[in-house]
């Protein structure tokens, strides 16, 4: 008889248990990203880089924030999750390469405006509100204190729109 051992990975440990966006954020559409950073900068599109590794409890917990950024800004900005294990090791990086902005820790987020200027580059679990504030600057939106709260659409509301 063979016995199969159960998987012991979870959100509070540093074990690999698959694509963290699928498992913990319910959003498999984030990986792979639609465009590279170089393509996004050439098109003068705002961008959001999110550096992560799938086997980090901090990144697993942060996956929902990255997914939330995509939920609200994914149609107007390029959301680019970067697994740091895929960044090639080089002596020098070009500003169009993610390795240029990576500072050695995860999670890390970088927000670019339309002209490629970095507005936010921060390590750790950066709150959604701080990222939202930067995107509000990029898109010339009212500050959160003067605006309606961003809300997630209900599933039925979204489905009925698709049916039209």
Backbone as CSV, one residue per row, in Angstrom:
resi,resn,N_x,N_y,N_z,CA_x,CA_y,CA_z,C_x,C_y,C_z
1,UNK,0.824,-1.189,0.000,0.000,0.000,0.000,0.867,1.249,0.000
2,UNK,0.440,2.211,-0.783,1.094,3.506,-0.808,0.240,4.490,-0.031
3,UNK,0.883,5.335,0.683,0.119,6.382,1.369,0.556,7.736,0.823
4,UNK,-0.401,8.588,0.637,-0.136,9.926,0.133,-0.183,10.883,1.306
5,UNK,0.882,11.661,1.433,0.944,12.622,2.523,0.203,13.889,2.119
6,UNK,-0.540,14.474,3.026,-1.243,15.717,2.700,-0.256,16.881,2.573
7,UNK,-0.665,17.876,1.820,0.139,19.092,1.687,-0.016,19.910,2.960
8,UNK,1.070,20.459,3.420,1.037,21.223,4.665,1.293,22.707,4.473
9,UNK,1.182,23.189,3.283,1.406,24.611,3.035,0.172,25.411,3.441
10,UNK,0.387,26.649,3.751,-0.720,27.529,4.135,-0.286,28.977,4.058
11,UNK,-1.217,29.850,4.305,-0.948,31.282,4.178,0.046,31.794,5.224
12,UNK,0.179,31.107,6.325,1.049,31.584,7.401,2.425,30.934,7.410
13,UNK,2.800,30.255,6.339,4.131,29.638,6.299,4.837,30.000,4.997
14,UNK,6.085,29.648,4.922,6.894,29.961,3.747,7.086,28.741,2.852
15,UNK,6.066,27.936,2.728,6.117,26.772,1.852,5.386,27.072,0.555
16,UNK,5.855,26.459,-0.516,5.228,26.665,-1.819,3.966,25.815,-1.910
17,UNK,2.873,26.424,-2.302,1.634,25.672,-2.501,0.916,26.081,-3.771
18,UNK,1.658,26.580,-4.752,1.080,26.947,-6.033,1.071,28.448,-6.230
19,UNK,0.468,28.869,-7.320,0.360,30.284,-7.648,-0.436,30.987,-6.560
20,UNK,0.204,31.870,-5.832,-0.445,32.510,-4.678,-1.638,33.364,-5.077
21,UNK,-1.647,33.887,-6.310,-2.780,34.710,-6.739,-4.026,33.855,-6.933
22,UNK,-3.855,32.654,-7.423,-4.983,31.731,-7.589,-5.446,31.236,-6.225
23,UNK,-4.504,30.785,-5.406,-4.833,30.154,-4.129,-5.364,31.148,-3.099
24,UNK,-4.736,32.312,-2.968,-5.091,33.224,-1.881,-5.868,34.466,-2.297
25,UNK,-5.841,34.814,-3.578,-6.561,36.012,-4.012,-7.684,35.675,-4.987
26,UNK,-7.753,34.420,-5.418,-8.789,34.019,-6.361,-8.662,34.716,-7.697
27,UNK,-7.435,35.055,-8.101,-7.242,35.843,-9.313,-6.078,35.299,-10.129
28,UNK,-6.319,34.263,-10.880,-5.281,33.670,-11.710,-4.947,34.494,-12.933
29,UNK,-5.704,35.559,-13.200,-5.460,36.371,-14.395,-4.235,37.271,-14.251
30,UNK,-3.669,37.358,-13.061,-2.521,38.228,-12.844,-1.216,37.646,-13.399
31,UNK,-1.120,36.332,-13.451,0.115,35.688,-13.893,-0.182,34.809,-15.081
32,UNK,0.476,34.942,-16.193,1.500,35.937,-16.481,0.873,37.291,-16.786
33,UNK,1.639,38.369,-16.601,1.097,39.698,-16.911,0.850,39.841,-18.407
34,UNK,-0.063,40.737,-18.759,-0.403,40.947,-20.175,0.744,41.571,-20.950
35,UNK,1.482,42.485,-20.327,2.573,43.180,-20.998,3.804,43.214,-20.108
36,UNK,4.939,43.447,-20.740,6.172,43.653,-19.988,6.244,45.116,-19.566
37,UNK,7.145,45.409,-18.664,7.353,46.795,-18.249,7.827,47.633,-19.440
38,UNK,8.718,47.086,-20.245,9.235,47.823,-21.409,8.104,48.209,-22.365
39,UNK,7.199,47.281,-22.655,6.063,47.573,-23.543,5.178,48.657,-22.949
40,UNK,4.930,48.559,-21.665,4.063,49.520,-20.979,4.658,50.922,-21.008
41,UNK,5.951,51.033,-20.765,6.602,52.340,-20.777,6.601,52.950,-22.177
42,UNK,6.792,52.125,-23.210,6.763,52.614,-24.589,5.382,53.170,-24.936
43,UNK,4.334,52.530,-24.400,2.960,52.967,-24.680,2.500,54.103,-23.774
44,UNK,3.381,54.583,-22.888,3.059,55.679,-21.960,1.813,55.356,-21.133
45,UNK,1.802,54.145,-20.619,0.687,53.678,-19.812,1.132,53.639,-18.347
46,UNK,0.288,54.038,-17.409,0.647,53.886,-15.995,0.872,52.401,-15.681
47,UNK,1.748,52.142,-14.732,2.063,50.750,-14.410,2.197,50.550,-12.910
48,UNK,1.969,49.304,-12.519,2.107,48.883,-11.126,2.917,47.598,-11.132
49,UNK,4.156,47.650,-10.609,4.974,46.451,-10.455,4.767,45.918,-9.048
50,UNK,4.594,44.614,-8.951,4.471,43.976,-7.642,5.469,42.823,-7.595
51,UNK,6.535,42.992,-6.830,7.555,41.954,-6.692,7.120,40.982,-5.603
52,UNK,7.257,39.684,-5.880,6.789,38.660,-4.946,7.546,37.350,-5.152
53,UNK,7.359,36.422,-4.240,7.710,35.011,-4.418,6.536,34.200,-3.886
54,UNK,6.254,33.091,-4.548,5.102,32.267,-4.176,5.255,31.566,-2.831
55,UNK,6.475,31.443,-2.328,6.678,30.712,-1.071,7.018,31.631,0.102
56,UNK,6.419,32.802,0.123,6.598,33.755,1.222,5.246,34.021,1.866
57,UNK,5.170,33.848,3.165,3.889,34.097,3.848,3.484,35.568,3.716
58,UNK,4.456,36.471,3.747,4.128,37.895,3.572,3.515,38.155,2.201
59,UNK,4.071,37.530,1.175,3.540,37.709,-0.182,2.171,37.053,-0.321
60,UNK,2.001,35.884,0.272,0.700,35.202,0.211,-0.385,36.086,0.826
61,UNK,-0.072,36.701,1.953,-1.041,37.578,2.617,-1.293,38.844,1.804
62,UNK,-0.299,39.267,1.038,-0.393,40.499,0.262,-1.059,40.293,-1.098
63,UNK,-1.212,39.065,-1.534,-1.787,38.753,-2.851,-3.153,39.404,-3.046
64,UNK,-3.957,39.473,-2.014,-5.298,40.044,-2.138,-5.225,41.546,-2.426
65,UNK,-4.227,42.242,-1.900,-4.077,43.676,-2.171,-3.700,43.889,-3.637
66,UNK,-2.782,43.074,-4.141,-2.384,43.173,-5.548,-3.586,42.907,-6.443
67,UNK,-4.377,41.919,-6.084,-5.594,41.593,-6.836,-6.582,42.751,-6.784
68,UNK,-6.668,43.396,-5.650,-7.579,44.526,-5.494,-7.146,45.712,-6.359
69,UNK,-5.837,45.934,-6.461,-5.328,46.992,-7.345,-5.753,46.701,-8.777
70,UNK,-5.626,45.438,-9.190,-6.043,45.074,-10.540,-7.548,45.269,-10.718
71,UNK,-8.300,44.950,-9.692,-9.753,45.079,-9.766,-10.180,46.510,-10.091
72,UNK,-9.547,47.482,-9.452,-9.957,48.869,-9.633,-9.199,49.609,-10.738
73,UNK,-7.961,49.209,-11.008,-7.155,49.960,-11.976,-6.656,49.122,-13.153
74,UNK,-7.017,47.868,-13.219,-6.503,46.966,-14.246,-6.889,47.295,-15.671
75,UNK,-7.936,48.070,-15.860,-8.339,48.439,-17.225,-7.603,49.677,-17.735
76,UNK,-7.065,50.472,-16.828,-6.438,51.731,-17.237,-4.941,51.786,-16.942
77,UNK,-4.443,50.843,-16.183,-3.017,50.758,-15.868,-2.577,49.310,-16.053
78,UNK,-1.313,49.129,-16.301,-0.799,47.769,-16.465,-0.340,47.248,-15.108
79,UNK,-0.912,46.124,-14.678,-0.560,45.492,-13.412,0.412,44.369,-13.745
80,UNK,1.643,44.465,-13.226,2.701,43.529,-13.608,3.303,42.867,-12.362
81,UNK,2.804,41.695,-11.985,3.442,40.958,-10.894,4.746,40.330,-11.403
82,UNK,5.799,40.446,-10.622,7.111,39.920,-10.994,7.581,38.955,-9.912
83,UNK,7.710,37.689,-10.271,8.307,36.708,-9.370,9.801,36.993,-9.367
84,UNK,10.356,37.374,-8.226,11.762,37.792,-8.183,12.707,36.665,-8.569
85,UNK,12.255,35.427,-8.458,13.099,34.306,-8.875,13.304,34.281,-10.383
86,UNK,12.483,35.018,-11.142,12.616,35.041,-12.599,13.437,36.230,-13.106
87,UNK,13.858,37.108,-12.199,14.685,38.251,-12.620,16.096,37.733,-12.894
88,UNK,16.581,37.932,-14.122,17.935,37.447,-14.420,18.980,38.210,-13.609
89,UNK,20.001,37.494,-13.170,21.068,38.116,-12.399,22.020,38.796,-13.375
90,UNK,22.143,40.116,-13.234,23.006,40.915,-14.099,23.721,41.959,-13.264
91,UNK,24.824,42.456,-13.777,25.564,43.512,-13.080,24.822,44.838,-13.153
92,UNK,24.119,45.074,-14.266,23.414,46.335,-14.456,22.127,46.087,-15.232
93,UNK,21.071,46.793,-14.837,19.765,46.665,-15.497,19.403,47.973,-16.186
94,UNK,18.634,47.853,-17.220,18.101,49.000,-17.938,16.830,49.475,-17.214
95,UNK,16.498,50.765,-17.244,15.275,51.252,-16.581,13.969,50.647,-17.121
96,UNK,14.036,49.930,-18.224,12.838,49.258,-18.743,12.718,47.823,-18.227
97,UNK,13.661,47.410,-17.368,13.653,46.057,-16.799,13.254,46.107,-15.329
98,UNK,12.431,45.157,-14.899,12.011,45.132,-13.488,13.182,45.073,-12.503
99,UNK,14.264,44.394,-12.870,15.412,44.283,-11.979,16.014,45.621,-11.590
100,UNK,15.811,46.631,-12.393,16.297,47.980,-12.124,15.653,48.545,-10.850
101,UNK,14.413,48.176,-10.595,13.639,48.738,-9.479,13.609,47.840,-8.251
102,UNK,13.987,46.582,-8.421,13.916,45.631,-7.304,14.973,45.954,-6.264
103,UNK,14.568,46.065,-5.010,15.501,46.456,-3.952,15.870,45.324,-3.003
104,UNK,15.506,44.100,-3.337,15.975,42.960,-2.557,15.024,42.398,-1.522
105,UNK,13.822,42.887,-1.414,12.865,42.359,-0.448,11.495,42.195,-1.073
106,UNK,10.706,41.307,-0.500,9.336,41.097,-0.984,8.377,41.101,0.195
107,UNK,7.151,41.517,-0.049,6.652,42.144,-1.260,7.208,43.560,-1.411
108,UNK,7.219,44.005,-2.657,7.641,45.366,-2.985,6.730,45.847,-4.106
109,UNK,6.311,47.106,-4.036,5.452,47.670,-5.082,6.090,48.933,-5.649
110,UNK,5.868,49.130,-6.952,6.353,50.319,-7.649,5.211,50.819,-8.527
111,UNK,4.880,52.100,-8.407,3.832,52.713,-9.230,4.489,53.745,-10.149
112,UNK,4.168,53.635,-11.441,4.679,54.560,-12.458,3.524,55.374,-13.017
113,UNK,3.798,56.635,-13.367,2.785,57.421,-14.071,2.941,57.199,-15.577
114,UNK,2.185,57.933,-16.374,2.182,57.763,-17.821,3.539,58.060,-18.459
115,UNK,4.326,58.923,-17.856,5.619,59.260,-18.440,6.754,58.394,-17.896
116,UNK,6.419,57.379,-17.123,7.423,56.442,-16.614,8.110,56.886,-15.342
117,UNK,7.628,57.965,-14.733,8.205,58.442,-13.475,7.693,57.570,-12.325
118,UNK,8.594,57.174,-11.438,8.227,56.379,-10.272,7.598,57.284,-9.224
119,UNK,6.348,56.976,-8.851,5.641,57.756,-7.832,5.675,57.083,-6.462
120,UNK,5.861,55.779,-6.470,5.896,55.014,-5.220,6.802,53.815,-5.440
121,UNK,7.737,53.609,-4.524,8.603,52.431,-4.560,8.836,52.047,-3.111
122,UNK,8.140,51.002,-2.678,8.137,50.694,-1.253,8.113,49.187,-1.019
123,UNK,8.881,48.747,-0.015,8.895,47.341,0.382,7.897,47.116,1.511
124,UNK,7.460,45.867,1.627,6.554,45.487,2.701,5.114,45.469,2.219
125,UNK,4.222,45.271,3.141,2.799,45.178,2.801,2.198,46.583,2.758
126,UNK,2.400,47.241,1.638,1.914,48.604,1.436,0.388,48.566,1.374
127,UNK,-0.299,49.361,2.176,-1.762,49.335,2.174,-2.348,49.738,0.817
128,UNK,-3.462,49.140,0.469,-4.148,49.476,-0.774,-4.395,50.973,-0.867
129,UNK,-4.751,51.595,0.240,-5.082,53.022,0.248,-3.903,53.880,-0.209
130,UNK,-2.686,53.496,0.149,-1.503,54.255,-0.269,-1.287,54.125,-1.780
131,UNK,-1.499,52.940,-2.306,-1.395,52.712,-3.753,-2.518,53.452,-4.464
132,UNK,-3.713,53.371,-3.912,-4.875,54.063,-4.468,-4.618,55.570,-4.541
133,UNK,-4.016,56.135,-3.504,-3.698,57.571,-3.506,-2.791,57.930,-4.677
134,UNK,-1.803,57.097,-4.958,-0.882,57.373,-6.074,-1.608,57.275,-7.411
135,UNK,-2.467,56.261,-7.572,-3.218,56.146,-8.824,-4.231,57.286,-8.966
136,UNK,-4.761,57.777,-7.872,-5.657,58.936,-7.936,-4.896,60.157,-8.454
137,UNK,-3.611,60.295,-8.076,-2.774,61.373,-8.612,-2.562,61.178,-10.115
138,UNK,-2.243,59.946,-10.499,-1.970,59.634,-11.909,-3.166,59.977,-12.787
139,UNK,-4.355,59.607,-12.336,-5.559,59.789,-13.148,-6.333,61.058,-12.810
140,UNK,-5.726,61.925,-11.993,-6.330,63.205,-11.623,-7.739,63.010,-11.043
141,UNK,-7.840,62.055,-10.120,-9.107,61.791,-9.436,-9.135,62.540,-8.114
142,UNK,-10.320,62.730,-7.596,-10.458,63.381,-6.293,-9.786,62.549,-5.207
143,UNK,-9.260,63.194,-4.176,-8.724,62.436,-3.037,-9.828,61.589,-2.407
144,UNK,-9.426,60.536,-1.755,-10.384,59.609,-1.146,-11.342,60.324,-0.198
145,UNK,-10.859,61.342,0.515,-11.698,62.064,1.474,-12.814,62.856,0.790
146,UNK,-12.643,63.176,-0.507,-13.638,63.958,-1.239,-14.370,63.129,-2.298
147,UNK,-14.175,61.831,-2.268,-14.703,60.975,-3.326,-15.578,59.865,-2.752
148,UNK,-16.319,59.266,-3.622,-17.120,58.107,-3.251,-16.167,56.930,-3.046
149,UNK,-16.446,56.108,-2.058,-15.607,54.941,-1.790,-15.667,53.973,-2.965
150,UNK,-14.494,53.474,-3.380,-14.463,52.460,-4.428,-15.087,51.190,-3.880
151,UNK,-15.998,50.623,-4.636,-16.678,49.414,-4.176,-16.613,48.346,-5.238
152,UNK,-16.539,47.128,-4.782,-16.530,45.971,-5.660,-17.947,45.722,-6.154
153,UNK,-18.080,45.415,-7.429,-19.394,45.073,-7.965,-19.819,43.705,-7.459
154,UNK,-21.100,43.534,-7.256,-21.570,42.205,-6.879,-21.510,41.320,-8.111
155,UNK,-21.389,40.037,-7.911,-21.255,39.089,-9.016,-22.457,39.171,-9.949
156,UNK,-23.669,39.234,-9.401,-24.866,39.278,-10.230,-24.934,40.563,-11.052
157,UNK,-24.519,41.660,-10.480,-24.505,42.935,-11.183,-23.570,42.847,-12.393
158,UNK,-22.383,42.263,-12.193,-21.402,42.118,-13.261,-21.931,41.156,-14.334
159,UNK,-22.518,40.047,-13.921,-23.038,39.056,-14.869,-24.164,39.616,-15.717
160,UNK,-25.028,40.437,-15.127,-26.135,40.997,-15.886,-25.631,41.982,-16.933
161,UNK,-24.516,42.690,-16.639,-23.931,43.592,-17.624,-23.392,42.812,-18.811
162,UNK,-22.787,41.662,-18.548,-22.243,40.848,-19.623,-23.344,40.285,-20.522
163,UNK,-24.500,40.045,-19.946,-25.597,39.449,-20.687,-26.222,40.428,-21.669
164,UNK,-25.997,41.741,-21.486,-26.616,42.758,-22.355,-26.001,42.781,-23.732
